Short mmCIF file of C-alpha atoms in Angstrom, two decimals:
data_model
loop_
_atom_site.label_atom_id
_atom_site.label_comp_id
_atom_site.label_asym_id
_atom_site.label_seq_id
_atom_site.Cartn_x
_atom_site.Cartn_y
_atom_site.Cartn_z
CA UNK A 212 0.00 -0.06 -0.28
CA UNK A 213 2.87 2.36 1.63
CA UNK A 214 4.61 1.89 -2.41
CA UNK A 215 1.36 2.76 -4.45
CA UNK A 216 1.23 5.83 -2.55
CA UNK A 217 4.14 6.96 -3.19
CA UNK A 218 3.53 6.76 -6.96
CA UNK A 219 -0.13 8.39 -6.81
CA UNK A 220 1.84 10.97 -4.72
CA UNK A 221 4.51 11.65 -7.06
CA UNK A 222 2.21 10.77 -10.03
CA UNK A 223 0.12 13.92 -8.78
CA UNK A 224 3.77 16.65 -8.76
CA UNK A 225 3.19 16.86 -4.91
CA UNK A 226 6.81 18.13 -4.60
CA UNK A 227 7.96 21.16 -1.99
CA UNK A 228 6.54 24.16 -1.71
CA UNK A 229 9.08 26.35 -0.15
CA UNK A 230 12.53 24.64 1.34
CA UNK A 231 11.62 26.91 4.63
CA UNK A 232 7.96 25.56 4.94
CA UNK A 233 7.03 22.90 7.90
CA UNK A 234 3.30 22.10 7.06
CA UNK A 235 0.73 20.42 6.53
CA UNK A 236 -1.89 19.80 3.41
CA UNK A 237 -4.54 22.77 4.21
CA UNK A 238 -7.02 19.76 3.98
CA UNK A 239 -5.67 19.09 7.86
CA UNK A 240 -6.46 21.54 9.70
CA UNK A 241 -8.77 22.40 12.76
CA UNK A 242 -12.51 20.64 13.09
CA UNK A 243 -11.55 18.24 10.16
CA UNK A 244 -13.34 15.07 9.94
CA UNK A 245 -11.11 11.73 9.20
CA UNK A 246 -12.67 9.05 7.42
CA UNK A 247 -13.56 5.20 10.22
CA UNK A 248 -12.39 2.02 9.25
CA UNK A 249 -9.90 3.44 6.48
CA UNK A 250 -6.25 3.78 6.02
CA UNK A 251 -5.83 7.48 7.03
CA UNK A 252 -2.77 8.61 4.70
CA UNK A 253 -1.13 12.65 6.15
CA UNK A 254 0.30 14.43 3.75
CA UNK A 255 2.32 17.78 4.17
CA UNK A 256 6.14 19.41 3.33
CA UNK A 257 9.42 20.39 4.97
CA UNK A 258 13.01 20.46 4.27
CA UNK A 259 14.44 18.10 2.16
CA UNK A 260 15.60 14.73 4.20
CA UNK A 261 13.81 16.27 7.34
CA UNK A 262 12.45 13.71 9.68
CA UNK A 263 8.52 14.12 10.30
CA UNK A 264 6.46 12.10 13.32
CA UNK A 265 2.83 12.13 13.08
CA UNK A 266 1.05 11.89 16.06
CA UNK A 267 -3.08 10.97 17.02
CA UNK A 268 -5.63 8.44 18.98
CA UNK A 269 -2.42 7.24 20.89
CA UNK A 270 -0.79 6.31 17.37
CA UNK A 271 2.80 7.60 16.15
CA UNK A 272 4.22 7.22 12.73
CA UNK A 273 7.65 8.66 11.04
CA UNK A 274 8.78 9.25 8.01
CA UNK A 275 10.99 11.32 6.28
CA UNK A 276 10.69 13.97 3.65
CA UNK A 277 11.99 12.84 0.19
CA UNK A 278 14.49 14.76 -1.97
CA UNK A 279 11.51 17.43 -3.37
CA UNK A 280 10.45 18.30 0.91
CA UNK A 281 7.75 15.92 0.16
CA UNK A 282 6.34 13.82 3.31
CA UNK A 283 2.94 11.60 3.74
CA UNK A 284 1.96 9.35 6.71
CA UNK A 285 -0.49 6.74 7.08
CA UNK A 286 -2.85 6.29 9.61
CA UNK A 287 -4.30 2.67 10.65
CA UNK A 288 -7.76 2.09 10.69
CA UNK A 289 -9.86 4.10 13.48
CA UNK A 290 -13.44 3.62 14.54
CA UNK A 291 -15.79 6.47 14.87
CA UNK A 292 -15.29 8.69 16.79
CA UNK A 293 -17.16 12.41 18.33
CA UNK A 294 -14.58 13.05 20.96
CA UNK A 295 -12.87 16.41 19.65
CA UNK A 296 -8.66 15.30 19.80
CA UNK A 297 -5.33 16.82 18.40
CA UNK A 298 -2.83 16.04 15.86
CA UNK A 299 0.78 16.86 16.29
CA UNK A 300 3.10 16.83 13.82
CA UNK A 301 6.38 18.12 14.28
CA UNK A 302 9.63 17.90 12.34
CA UNK A 303 13.57 17.31 13.17
CA UNK A 304 16.93 16.73 10.89
CA UNK A 305 18.37 13.73 13.05
CA UNK A 306 15.78 10.13 12.97
CA UNK A 307 14.78 10.45 16.60
CA UNK A 308 12.61 13.89 16.13
CA UNK A 309 13.01 16.38 18.96
CA UNK A 310 10.05 18.82 17.96
CA UNK A 311 12.70 21.31 16.49
CA UNK A 312 9.06 22.71 14.42
CA UNK A 313 5.58 21.32 14.87
CA UNK A 314 1.93 22.03 13.59
CA UNK A 315 -1.26 21.20 16.30
CA UNK A 316 -4.58 20.91 14.22
CA UNK A 317 -7.56 20.38 16.56
CA UNK A 318 -10.62 19.51 17.01
CA UNK A 319 -10.89 16.69 15.39
CA UNK A 320 -13.10 13.66 14.48
CA UNK A 321 -13.42 10.47 13.14
CA UNK A 322 -16.60 10.15 10.92
CA UNK A 323 -18.05 9.52 6.92
CA UNK A 324 -16.27 11.62 4.93
CA UNK A 325 -18.30 12.14 1.57
CA UNK A 326 -16.09 14.40 -2.00
CA UNK A 327 -19.20 16.50 -3.36
CA UNK A 328 -18.56 18.00 -6.65
CA UNK A 329 -20.53 18.97 -9.94
CA UNK A 330 -21.93 22.29 -11.11
CA UNK A 331 -24.55 25.03 -9.84
CA UNK A 332 -26.35 22.35 -8.33
CA UNK A 333 -23.82 20.92 -6.11
CA UNK A 334 -22.49 24.41 -5.46
CA UNK A 335 -26.04 25.88 -4.62
CA UNK A 336 -26.30 27.04 -0.76
CA UNK A 337 -28.65 26.32 2.26
CA UNK A 338 -29.40 29.64 2.40
CA UNK A 339 -30.62 29.54 -1.23
CA UNK A 340 -32.66 26.32 -0.54
CA UNK A 341 -36.16 26.79 0.26
CA UNK A 342 -37.22 27.59 4.19
CA UNK A 343 -33.93 29.28 4.56
CA UNK A 344 -34.54 30.65 7.74
CA UNK A 345 -36.24 27.49 9.23
CA UNK A 346 -33.05 25.26 7.56
CA UNK A 347 -30.52 27.87 9.53
CA UNK A 348 -32.87 27.66 12.49
CA UNK A 349 -32.71 23.73 12.97
CA UNK A 350 -28.70 23.14 11.51
CA UNK A 351 -27.11 22.47 15.28
CA UNK A 352 -25.43 19.42 14.37
CA UNK A 353 -21.34 20.78 15.54
CA UNK A 354 -20.30 16.79 14.34
CA UNK A 355 -20.67 17.98 10.62
CA UNK A 356 -18.20 19.49 8.69
CA UNK A 357 -17.80 21.08 5.53
CA UNK A 358 -14.08 22.24 3.53
CA UNK A 359 -15.10 24.12 0.92
CA UNK A 360 -12.55 23.94 -1.68
CA UNK A 361 -11.82 27.13 -2.83
CA UNK A 362 -9.12 26.97 -5.05
CA UNK A 363 -9.81 28.00 -8.87
CA UNK A 364 -8.78 26.80 -12.58
CA UNK A 365 -5.17 25.62 -12.50
CA UNK A 366 -3.43 24.84 -15.98
CA UNK A 367 -1.47 22.53 -13.88
CA UNK A 368 -1.94 20.25 -11.30
CA UNK A 369 -2.15 22.46 -8.17
CA UNK A 370 -0.77 21.51 -5.00
CA UNK A 371 -2.82 22.36 -1.95
CA UNK A 372 -5.70 23.19 -1.69
CA UNK A 373 -6.95 27.20 -0.03
CA UNK A 374 -10.06 25.46 1.32
CA UNK A 375 -10.61 24.89 5.59
CA UNK A 376 -13.45 22.78 7.52
CA UNK A 377 -16.44 24.92 9.33
CA UNK A 378 -18.69 23.49 11.86
CA UNK A 379 -22.57 23.28 10.98
CA UNK A 380 -24.89 25.87 13.31
CA UNK A 381 -27.72 28.14 12.09
CA UNK A 382 -24.75 30.63 12.15
CA UNK A 383 -22.52 29.11 9.51
CA UNK A 384 -24.97 26.38 7.72
CA UNK A 385 -25.72 29.21 5.40
CA UNK A 386 -22.84 28.81 2.97
CA UNK A 387 -23.05 25.20 2.88
CA UNK A 388 -23.74 23.47 -0.29
CA UNK A 389 -27.96 23.20 0.24
CA UNK A 390 -27.63 19.06 -1.28
CA UNK A 391 -24.46 18.37 0.78
CA UNK A 392 -25.79 19.23 4.11
CA UNK A 393 -29.23 17.31 3.60
CA UNK A 394 -27.22 14.54 2.54
CA UNK A 395 -24.70 15.03 5.72
CA UNK A 396 -27.25 15.79 7.82
CA UNK A 397 -29.81 12.40 7.08
CA UNK A 398 -26.03 10.12 7.37
CA UNK A 399 -25.30 11.63 10.24
CA UNK A 400 -29.24 10.87 11.78
CA UNK A 401 -29.51 7.22 10.43
CA UNK A 402 -25.71 6.30 11.86
CA UNK A 403 -24.66 8.53 14.52
CA UNK A 404 -21.59 9.36 13.34
CA UNK A 405 -19.40 12.57 12.38
CA UNK A 406 -20.15 13.56 8.67
CA UNK A 407 -17.93 15.82 6.98
CA UNK A 408 -18.81 17.18 3.51
CA UNK A 409 -15.89 18.38 1.00
CA UNK A 410 -17.54 20.81 -1.32
CA UNK A 411 -15.84 21.09 -4.77
CA UNK A 412 -18.09 22.51 -7.33
CA UNK A 413 -18.48 25.82 -10.11
CA UNK A 414 -21.81 26.51 -11.76
CA UNK A 415 -21.90 26.00 -15.07
CA UNK A 416 -19.10 24.11 -15.69
CA UNK A 417 -18.84 21.02 -18.47
CA UNK A 418 -18.01 17.55 -16.98
CA UNK A 419 -14.94 17.73 -19.52
CA UNK A 420 -13.00 20.53 -17.13
CA UNK A 421 -13.06 18.21 -14.01
CA UNK A 422 -11.84 15.28 -15.91
CA UNK A 423 -7.97 14.88 -16.46
CA UNK A 424 -6.17 16.02 -20.47
CA UNK A 425 -4.66 12.09 -20.34
CA UNK A 426 -7.70 10.30 -19.75
CA UNK A 427 -9.59 11.90 -22.41
CA UNK A 428 -7.15 11.80 -24.52
CA UNK A 429 -6.54 8.19 -24.27
CA UNK A 430 -10.68 7.47 -24.82
CA UNK A 431 -11.00 7.64 -28.88
CA UNK A 432 -14.71 8.01 -27.67
CA UNK A 433 -14.06 12.05 -26.50
CA UNK A 434 -11.13 13.22 -27.65
CA UNK A 435 -12.26 15.18 -30.68
CA UNK A 436 -14.58 16.51 -28.53
CA UNK A 437 -11.42 17.73 -26.14
CA UNK A 438 -8.90 19.18 -29.30
CA UNK A 439 -11.91 20.92 -30.05
CA UNK A 440 -11.98 22.71 -26.54
CA UNK A 441 -8.45 23.04 -25.83
CA UNK A 442 -8.90 24.72 -29.14
CA UNK A 443 -12.03 27.75 -28.20
CA UNK A 444 -10.24 28.03 -25.16
CA UNK A 445 -6.72 28.76 -27.20
CA UNK A 446 -8.91 31.15 -29.74
CA UNK A 447 -11.02 32.78 -26.95
CA UNK A 448 -10.97 36.33 -27.70
CA UNK A 449 -13.46 38.82 -25.80
CA UNK A 450 -12.06 41.84 -27.92
CA UNK A 451 -13.47 39.93 -31.16
CA UNK A 452 -15.93 38.39 -30.02
CA UNK A 453 -17.89 40.83 -28.68
CA UNK A 454 -17.23 43.20 -32.03
CA UNK A 455 -18.97 39.58 -33.33
CA UNK A 456 -22.09 39.15 -31.31
CA UNK A 457 -22.35 43.29 -31.26
CA UNK A 458 -22.20 42.69 -35.42
CA UNK A 459 -25.10 39.09 -34.64
CA UNK A 460 -27.47 41.73 -32.04
CA UNK A 461 -27.19 44.38 -35.62
CA UNK A 462 -28.27 41.46 -38.02
CA UNK A 463 -30.93 39.96 -35.03
CA UNK A 464 -32.97 43.26 -35.25
CA UNK A 465 -33.28 43.93 -39.07
CA UNK A 466 -34.68 40.01 -39.10
CA UNK A 467 -37.14 41.12 -36.08
CA UNK A 468 -38.53 44.44 -37.70
CA UNK A 469 -38.72 42.40 -40.95
CA UNK A 470 -40.46 39.35 -39.30
CA UNK A 471 -42.83 41.85 -37.25
CA UNK A 472 -44.18 43.75 -40.74
CA UNK A 473 -44.51 40.75 -42.14
CA UNK A 474 -46.79 39.02 -39.37
CA UNK A 475 -43.78 35.62 -39.16
CA UNK A 476 -42.49 34.04 -36.02
CA UNK A 477 -39.58 36.01 -34.90
CA UNK A 478 -35.98 34.75 -34.77
CA UNK A 479 -34.13 33.38 -31.93
CA UNK A 480 -32.03 35.71 -30.15
CA UNK A 481 -28.34 35.08 -30.58
CA UNK A 482 -26.78 33.56 -27.04
CA UNK A 483 -25.01 36.56 -24.79
CA UNK A 484 -21.95 35.87 -25.74
CA UNK A 485 -20.74 37.31 -22.23
CA UNK A 486 -21.97 34.86 -20.50
CA UNK A 487 -20.49 31.86 -22.88
CA UNK A 488 -16.92 34.23 -21.76
CA UNK A 489 -17.93 34.08 -18.78
CA UNK A 490 -18.23 30.26 -18.87
CA UNK A 491 -14.96 29.87 -20.46
CA UNK A 492 -13.08 32.25 -18.29
CA UNK A 493 -14.80 30.07 -14.58
CA UNK A 494 -13.59 26.77 -16.31
CA UNK A 495 -10.73 27.45 -17.57
CA UNK A 496 -8.79 25.55 -19.96
CA UNK A 497 -10.09 21.94 -20.70
CA UNK A 498 -9.07 20.02 -17.26
CA UNK A 499 -8.43 23.20 -15.46
CA UNK A 500 -11.00 22.66 -12.49
CA UNK A 501 -9.86 18.70 -12.09
CA UNK A 502 -6.42 20.45 -11.57
CA UNK A 503 -7.45 23.67 -9.20
CA UNK A 504 -9.88 22.04 -7.24
CA UNK A 505 -9.81 17.94 -7.26
CA UNK A 506 -6.16 17.48 -7.83
CA UNK A 507 -4.74 19.36 -4.45
CA UNK A 508 -7.91 17.00 -2.25
CA UNK A 509 -5.89 13.39 -3.36
CA UNK A 510 -5.82 10.58 -1.58
CA UNK A 511 -8.12 12.18 1.02
CA UNK A 512 -9.38 8.95 2.76
CA UNK A 513 -12.88 8.83 2.10
CA UNK A 514 -15.92 7.15 2.04
CA UNK A 515 -17.69 8.34 -1.36
CA UNK A 516 -18.28 10.59 -4.19
CA UNK A 517 -21.37 12.53 -4.95
CA UNK A 518 -22.03 14.34 -8.70
CA UNK A 519 -24.70 17.11 -9.64
CA UNK A 520 -23.80 18.35 -12.69
CA UNK A 521 -25.09 18.18 -16.30
CA UNK A 522 -26.94 20.83 -18.25
CA UNK A 523 -23.56 22.56 -19.28
CA UNK A 524 -23.21 19.57 -21.26
CA UNK A 525 -26.74 19.66 -22.89
CA UNK A 526 -25.98 20.86 -26.30
CA UNK A 527 -25.73 19.12 -29.86
CA UNK A 528 -21.54 18.51 -29.71
CA UNK A 529 -21.24 17.56 -26.14
CA UNK A 530 -24.98 15.87 -25.29
CA UNK A 531 -24.49 12.57 -26.60
CA UNK A 532 -20.62 11.88 -25.15
CA UNK A 533 -22.38 12.04 -21.53
CA UNK A 534 -22.02 8.50 -20.84
CA UNK A 535 -19.01 8.37 -22.03
CA UNK A 536 -17.84 10.86 -20.10
CA UNK A 537 -19.42 10.06 -17.25
CA UNK A 538 -18.00 6.73 -16.90
CA UNK A 539 -14.35 7.65 -17.76
CA UNK A 540 -14.53 10.84 -14.86
CA UNK A 541 -15.46 7.92 -12.32
CA UNK A 542 -13.22 5.55 -13.60
CA UNK A 543 -10.17 7.57 -13.99
CA UNK A 544 -11.40 9.69 -9.87
CA UNK A 545 -10.83 5.42 -8.86
CA UNK A 546 -7.98 4.95 -9.90
CA UNK A 547 -6.62 8.13 -9.09
CA UNK A 548 -7.82 7.51 -5.46
CA UNK A 549 -6.46 3.86 -5.76
CA UNK A 550 -10.14 2.43 -4.28
CA UNK A 551 -12.87 1.74 -6.03
CA UNK A 552 -15.53 4.40 -4.30
CA UNK A 553 -19.23 3.82 -4.18
CA UNK A 554 -20.20 6.88 -6.68
CA UNK A 555 -23.76 8.81 -6.66
CA UNK A 556 -25.14 10.83 -9.01
CA UNK A 557 -28.18 13.01 -9.41
CA UNK A 558 -29.98 12.62 -13.10
CA UNK A 559 -31.04 15.86 -14.71
CA UNK A 560 -33.89 17.40 -12.84
CA UNK A 561 -37.23 18.06 -14.86
CA UNK A 562 -36.75 21.50 -16.21
CA UNK A 563 -38.34 23.45 -19.53
CA UNK A 564 -35.41 24.15 -21.14
CA UNK A 565 -34.13 26.27 -25.09
CA UNK A 566 -31.80 23.75 -25.43
CA UNK A 567 -34.07 21.03 -23.86
CA UNK A 568 -34.19 18.36 -26.55
CA UNK A 569 -30.47 17.62 -25.64
CA UNK A 570 -31.46 16.48 -22.10
CA UNK A 571 -32.68 12.68 -22.86
CA UNK A 572 -29.29 12.11 -24.33
CA UNK A 573 -27.42 13.77 -21.11
CA UNK A 574 -29.96 11.53 -19.22
CA UNK A 575 -29.55 8.83 -21.25
CA UNK A 576 -25.75 8.89 -20.66
CA UNK A 577 -26.40 9.53 -16.41
CA UNK A 578 -28.49 5.71 -17.09
CA UNK A 579 -25.54 3.83 -19.00
CA UNK A 580 -23.27 4.52 -16.15
CA UNK A 581 -25.06 2.29 -14.16
CA UNK A 582 -23.54 -0.33 -15.45
CA UNK A 583 -20.77 0.73 -13.39
CA UNK A 584 -20.11 -1.93 -9.74
CA UNK A 585 -20.78 0.99 -6.37
CA UNK A 586 -22.52 3.33 -8.37
CA UNK A 587 -26.04 4.80 -8.04
CA UNK A 588 -28.70 7.45 -9.37
CA UNK A 589 -30.83 9.47 -7.63
CA UNK A 590 -33.74 10.53 -10.10
CA UNK A 591 -35.20 14.24 -10.42
CA UNK A 592 -37.43 14.12 -12.92
CA UNK A 593 -40.25 14.00 -10.92
CA UNK A 594 -39.28 16.48 -8.02
CA UNK A 595 -37.61 19.29 -10.67
CA UNK A 596 -39.49 23.16 -10.79
CA UNK A 597 -40.92 24.03 -14.73
CA UNK A 598 -38.76 27.11 -14.62
CA UNK A 599 -36.34 26.48 -11.90
CA UNK A 600 -33.26 24.54 -12.86
CA UNK A 601 -32.04 24.03 -9.47
CA UNK A 602 -34.87 21.82 -7.86
#
């Protein structure tokens, strides 16, 4: 197992941030929840060759920084615990650590940890859900904690996160992912253990941007789509595209006047370029969201993954490929975590959309992903709202 973790960390490019720093990855911070009943990998950075010792819950594990200053250690599986505990990590220039410098992490629980990702349906916060004031007043669940991954898109795999763990309370729950919070609340009430939720999501984003470039290039069915997306991003030019959009609007206005004069149906209005431009800038290059918001989380121990996305792929060029994309994303993320993690996802809801003709293709692709083991699809066709894309 240790050899496999070493290969994984090298694959993700986890190297030294600075020779002078001694620190843990940001995921390992106050109020965190560790996964119960599994080996737990912890990692961080120090000086090349520096000896590191991790102490937690009666365990003491020592390791050494590699030539780039990166280190990792593996804790043995632990039972669930609601007792707030402390982790002490210290470094020394000698095998017998003298605590020359250290990091202390407080209020750590052990329970179930789920990663949630996708677009705006996953990102939608509790304060935008139904009856937000009631939900906030009742959110007295200090054993539920959310880690919000704030990192942005990146052209290369990011080394560390920028988020923090936040215990659930009436004062904090407003900014929690609604989908993840309600899931965590249900799990906590039924299992009686602490629940950690990791929210790494961005509204309006396509599935291709949450997948490694290497994985997409090795799949013939979606390679052409990746190349097209790469070219689209490469040729992104706001000024030139805005000029083209203004010309399209001028031509559309002329056609509207003509149609009105002749009593004919009005022509469709060109899609707003600024919105499209903003989405491209948010997603970054293909694989940009994987690099920026998923890579820093690997190999944090999880119980499973929840995926809530698909609307952004409802287009002529992309909808029929969604099943291939989703199955590849599931397989590749499992490969990177070195575990066949349970993968749950939400099928597109009922919604009246101007591009609704492409939604059935995405739903069909989501259905096909059930052919993979340990997957589960949550059907929302019967609870969608006709005029709101966020049921």
